[in-house]
Amino acid sequence: MAIRDILKMGDARLLRVAKAITEFDTDALHLLVLDMLDTMRAADGAGLAAPQIGVDLQLVVFGSGERIARYPDAPPIARTILLNPRITPLAEPGAQGAVLEQEDWEGCLSVPGLRAIVPRFARIRYTGFDPYGDPIDRTVEGFHARVVQHECDHLIGVLYPMRVRDFTRFGFADVLFPGLAPTQDD
Ligand code: NI
């Protein structure tokens, strides 16, 4: 187990489309997952994608099982290790088939010190596999849906600044939120 260096925006490795994982339950995969969890914890992140440590594979980790101070109203997200994910935006119940977006603040361990308002689908289904090859299939909303979309964007070379529409709400965290203690990124 080891804490790995996190690549920062500008590194071309963050812009690749990651390769699908074809072999599950291998020693190398389990060691990679342990490194990612260690790295996420050490950086106090809400999630981490393999490309952020320079690994060109479709693998993300997120969730700690605990509430996040920055989103005190968001229910805790169970620690999840998700391989080869697919995301489907879902309509809101009772919204006559409309797929809604929500705006909220995001940061990213690969974009240190900055925050922006980013639109995301409010409700999604995500599928994929755990490291043993067992399927994962969840329907989630709100902060959980946001974290999954952010992390999975890393697998297609997309960093959150590329999703920003209103650049008047993009800036340095210590300027946007003066007096607040440093909060989690990503
Ligand atoms: Ni990120």
Short mmCIF file of C-alpha atoms and ligand atoms in Angstrom, two decimals:
data_model
loop_
_atom_site.label_atom_id
_atom_site.label_comp_id
_atom_site.label_asym_id
_atom_site.label_seq_id
_atom_site.Cartn_x
_atom_site.Cartn_y
_atom_site.Cartn_z
CA MET A 1 0.00 0.00 0.00
CA ALA A 2 1.23 3.45 -0.81
CA ILE A 3 0.10 7.00 -1.19
CA ARG A 4 0.54 7.92 -4.83
CA ASP A 5 1.17 11.32 -6.40
CA ILE A 6 -1.96 12.98 -7.79
CA LEU A 7 -1.59 14.45 -11.27
CA LYS A 8 -2.63 18.07 -11.74
CA MET A 9 -4.57 19.68 -14.56
CA GLY A 10 -2.26 20.28 -17.48
CA ASP A 11 -0.87 16.73 -17.39
CA ALA A 12 -1.87 15.04 -20.65
CA ARG A 13 -2.51 11.76 -18.83
CA LEU A 14 -5.64 13.33 -17.33
CA LEU A 15 -7.06 13.80 -20.81
CA ARG A 16 -7.01 10.17 -21.96
CA VAL A 17 -10.02 7.92 -22.40
CA ALA A 18 -9.25 5.14 -19.92
CA LYS A 19 -9.12 1.49 -20.90
CA ALA A 20 -11.71 -1.00 -19.67
CA ILE A 21 -10.56 -3.51 -17.08
CA THR A 22 -10.65 -7.02 -18.51
CA GLU A 23 -9.21 -9.08 -15.64
CA PHE A 24 -10.90 -8.97 -12.24
CA ASP A 25 -9.75 -10.24 -8.84
CA THR A 26 -6.03 -10.07 -9.60
CA ASP A 27 -3.31 -9.19 -7.08
CA ALA A 28 -2.29 -6.19 -9.18
CA LEU A 29 -5.87 -4.86 -9.22
CA HIS A 30 -6.35 -5.29 -5.47
CA LEU A 31 -3.03 -3.52 -4.80
CA LEU A 32 -4.04 -0.67 -7.09
CA VAL A 33 -7.36 -0.31 -5.23
CA LEU A 34 -5.55 -0.18 -1.87
CA ASP A 35 -3.23 2.54 -3.19
CA MET A 36 -6.20 4.53 -4.46
CA LEU A 37 -8.05 4.29 -1.15
CA ASP A 38 -4.89 5.30 0.75
CA THR A 39 -4.33 8.21 -1.61
CA MET A 40 -7.94 9.38 -1.40
CA ARG A 41 -7.86 9.25 2.41
CA ALA A 42 -4.50 11.03 2.66
CA ALA A 43 -5.77 13.83 0.42
CA ASP A 44 -9.09 13.99 2.32
CA GLY A 45 -10.92 13.54 -0.98
CA ALA A 46 -14.49 12.44 -1.59
CA GLY A 47 -13.36 10.33 -4.54
CA LEU A 48 -10.46 9.45 -6.79
CA ALA A 49 -10.16 8.09 -10.32
CA ALA A 50 -7.28 5.91 -11.54
CA PRO A 51 -6.20 8.42 -14.22
CA GLN A 52 -5.50 10.91 -11.41
CA ILE A 53 -2.60 8.70 -10.31
CA GLY A 54 -1.54 8.10 -13.90
CA VAL A 55 -3.20 4.70 -14.29
CA ASP A 56 -5.04 4.39 -17.59
CA LEU A 57 -7.88 2.16 -16.39
CA GLN A 58 -11.63 2.56 -15.82
CA LEU A 59 -11.53 2.48 -12.02
CA VAL A 60 -12.90 4.99 -9.51
CA VAL A 61 -13.23 4.98 -5.73
CA PHE A 62 -15.49 7.23 -3.70
CA GLY A 63 -17.37 7.46 -0.43
CA SER A 64 -16.16 7.01 3.11
CA GLY A 65 -19.34 5.86 4.80
CA GLU A 66 -19.30 9.13 6.77
CA ARG A 67 -20.93 12.50 6.36
CA ILE A 68 -18.90 15.19 4.63
CA ALA A 69 -18.60 18.52 6.43
CA ARG A 70 -19.00 20.45 3.18
CA TYR A 71 -22.34 18.74 2.45
CA PRO A 72 -23.83 18.26 5.93
CA ASP A 73 -27.27 17.48 4.54
CA ALA A 74 -26.03 14.82 2.14
CA PRO A 75 -26.44 11.25 3.38
CA PRO A 76 -23.15 9.37 3.70
CA ILE A 77 -22.00 7.46 0.64
CA ALA A 78 -20.77 3.92 1.27
CA ARG A 79 -17.19 3.31 0.25
CA THR A 80 -17.43 2.15 -3.35
CA ILE A 81 -14.88 0.70 -5.75
CA LEU A 82 -16.36 0.90 -9.24
CA LEU A 83 -14.87 -0.57 -12.41
CA ASN A 84 -15.95 -0.05 -16.01
CA PRO A 85 -18.82 2.25 -15.00
CA ARG A 86 -21.73 3.34 -17.15
CA ILE A 87 -24.02 6.23 -16.23
CA THR A 88 -27.60 6.71 -17.38
CA PRO A 89 -29.36 10.00 -16.56
CA LEU A 90 -32.85 9.38 -15.14
CA ALA A 91 -35.96 11.48 -15.15
CA GLU A 92 -37.29 12.78 -11.89
CA PRO A 93 -40.25 10.88 -10.49
CA GLY A 94 -43.31 13.00 -11.18
CA ALA A 95 -41.44 15.33 -13.55
CA GLN A 96 -43.15 13.97 -16.66
CA GLY A 97 -40.02 12.40 -18.04
CA ALA A 98 -37.81 15.42 -17.59
CA VAL A 99 -34.16 14.77 -16.80
CA LEU A 100 -33.19 17.53 -14.41
CA GLU A 101 -29.85 19.11 -13.63
CA GLN A 102 -28.65 20.47 -10.32
CA GLU A 103 -25.95 23.05 -9.72
CA ASP A 104 -23.54 22.83 -6.80
CA TRP A 105 -19.95 23.60 -5.89
CA GLU A 106 -17.23 21.15 -6.88
CA GLY A 107 -13.53 20.87 -6.39
CA CYS A 108 -11.01 18.32 -7.59
CA LEU A 109 -7.75 16.98 -6.20
CA SER A 110 -6.26 17.51 -9.67
CA VAL A 111 -7.35 21.18 -9.65
CA PRO A 112 -6.16 22.22 -6.18
CA GLY A 113 -7.47 25.35 -4.51
CA LEU A 114 -10.29 26.07 -6.96
CA ARG A 115 -14.04 25.64 -6.81
CA ALA A 116 -16.83 26.14 -9.33
CA ILE A 117 -20.54 25.70 -9.72
CA VAL A 118 -21.01 22.67 -11.96
CA PRO A 119 -24.27 21.40 -13.44
CA ARG A 120 -24.85 17.66 -13.08
CA PHE A 121 -27.74 15.30 -13.66
CA ALA A 122 -29.80 15.24 -10.48
CA ARG A 123 -30.66 11.54 -10.69
CA ILE A 124 -28.75 8.73 -12.37
CA ARG A 125 -28.42 4.98 -12.58
CA TYR A 126 -24.88 3.70 -12.54
CA THR A 127 -23.68 0.24 -13.29
CA GLY A 128 -20.30 -1.44 -13.32
CA PHE A 129 -18.33 -4.03 -11.38
CA ASP A 130 -16.50 -4.36 -8.11
CA PRO A 131 -12.89 -5.63 -8.09
CA TYR A 132 -14.12 -9.23 -7.89
CA GLY A 133 -16.18 -8.83 -11.04
CA ASP A 134 -19.51 -8.74 -9.22
CA PRO A 135 -22.00 -6.30 -10.74
CA ILE A 136 -22.94 -2.97 -9.15
CA ASP A 137 -26.26 -1.37 -10.13
CA ARG A 138 -27.52 1.66 -8.21
CA THR A 139 -29.99 4.47 -8.71
CA VAL A 140 -28.91 7.58 -6.81
CA GLU A 141 -29.52 11.31 -6.66
CA GLY A 142 -28.10 14.53 -5.31
CA PHE A 143 -24.58 14.54 -3.93
CA HIS A 144 -24.05 10.83 -4.56
CA ALA A 145 -25.02 11.30 -8.23
CA ARG A 146 -22.70 14.32 -8.45
CA VAL A 147 -19.69 12.46 -7.05
CA VAL A 148 -20.20 9.54 -9.46
CA GLN A 149 -20.50 11.86 -12.46
CA HIS A 150 -17.39 13.81 -11.41
CA GLU A 151 -15.29 10.68 -10.93
CA CYS A 152 -16.49 8.97 -14.09
CA ASP A 153 -15.72 12.12 -16.08
CA HIS A 154 -12.06 11.48 -15.19
CA LEU A 155 -12.32 8.22 -17.17
CA ILE A 156 -13.15 10.10 -20.36
CA GLY A 157 -10.56 12.82 -19.89
CA VAL A 158 -12.98 15.45 -18.59
CA LEU A 159 -12.11 17.68 -15.63
CA TYR A 160 -14.87 19.68 -13.96
CA PRO A 161 -13.71 23.08 -15.34
CA MET A 162 -14.71 21.72 -18.75
CA ARG A 163 -18.30 21.43 -17.44
CA VAL A 164 -18.48 24.97 -16.04
CA ARG A 165 -21.00 27.20 -17.80
CA ASP A 166 -20.90 30.28 -15.59
CA PHE A 167 -17.31 31.39 -15.13
CA THR A 168 -18.39 34.12 -12.72
CA ARG A 169 -18.81 31.29 -10.25
CA PHE A 170 -15.36 29.75 -10.66
CA GLY A 171 -12.55 30.79 -8.38
CA PHE A 172 -10.19 30.13 -5.53
CA ALA A 173 -11.78 28.49 -2.52
CA ASP A 174 -10.16 30.82 0.01
CA VAL A 175 -11.53 33.84 -1.88
CA LEU A 176 -14.98 32.38 -2.56
CA PHE A 177 -15.41 31.13 1.00
CA PRO A 178 -13.29 33.41 3.22
CA GLY A 179 -12.98 32.32 6.79
CA LEU A 180 -13.95 28.75 6.11
CA ALA A 181 -11.52 26.02 7.02
CA PRO A 182 -10.00 24.23 4.06
CA THR A 183 -12.51 21.72 2.76
CA GLN A 184 -12.24 18.53 0.85
CA ASP A 185 -11.43 18.50 -2.80
CA ASP A 186 -12.80 16.16 -5.38
NI NI B 1 -11.68 15.12 -9.66
#
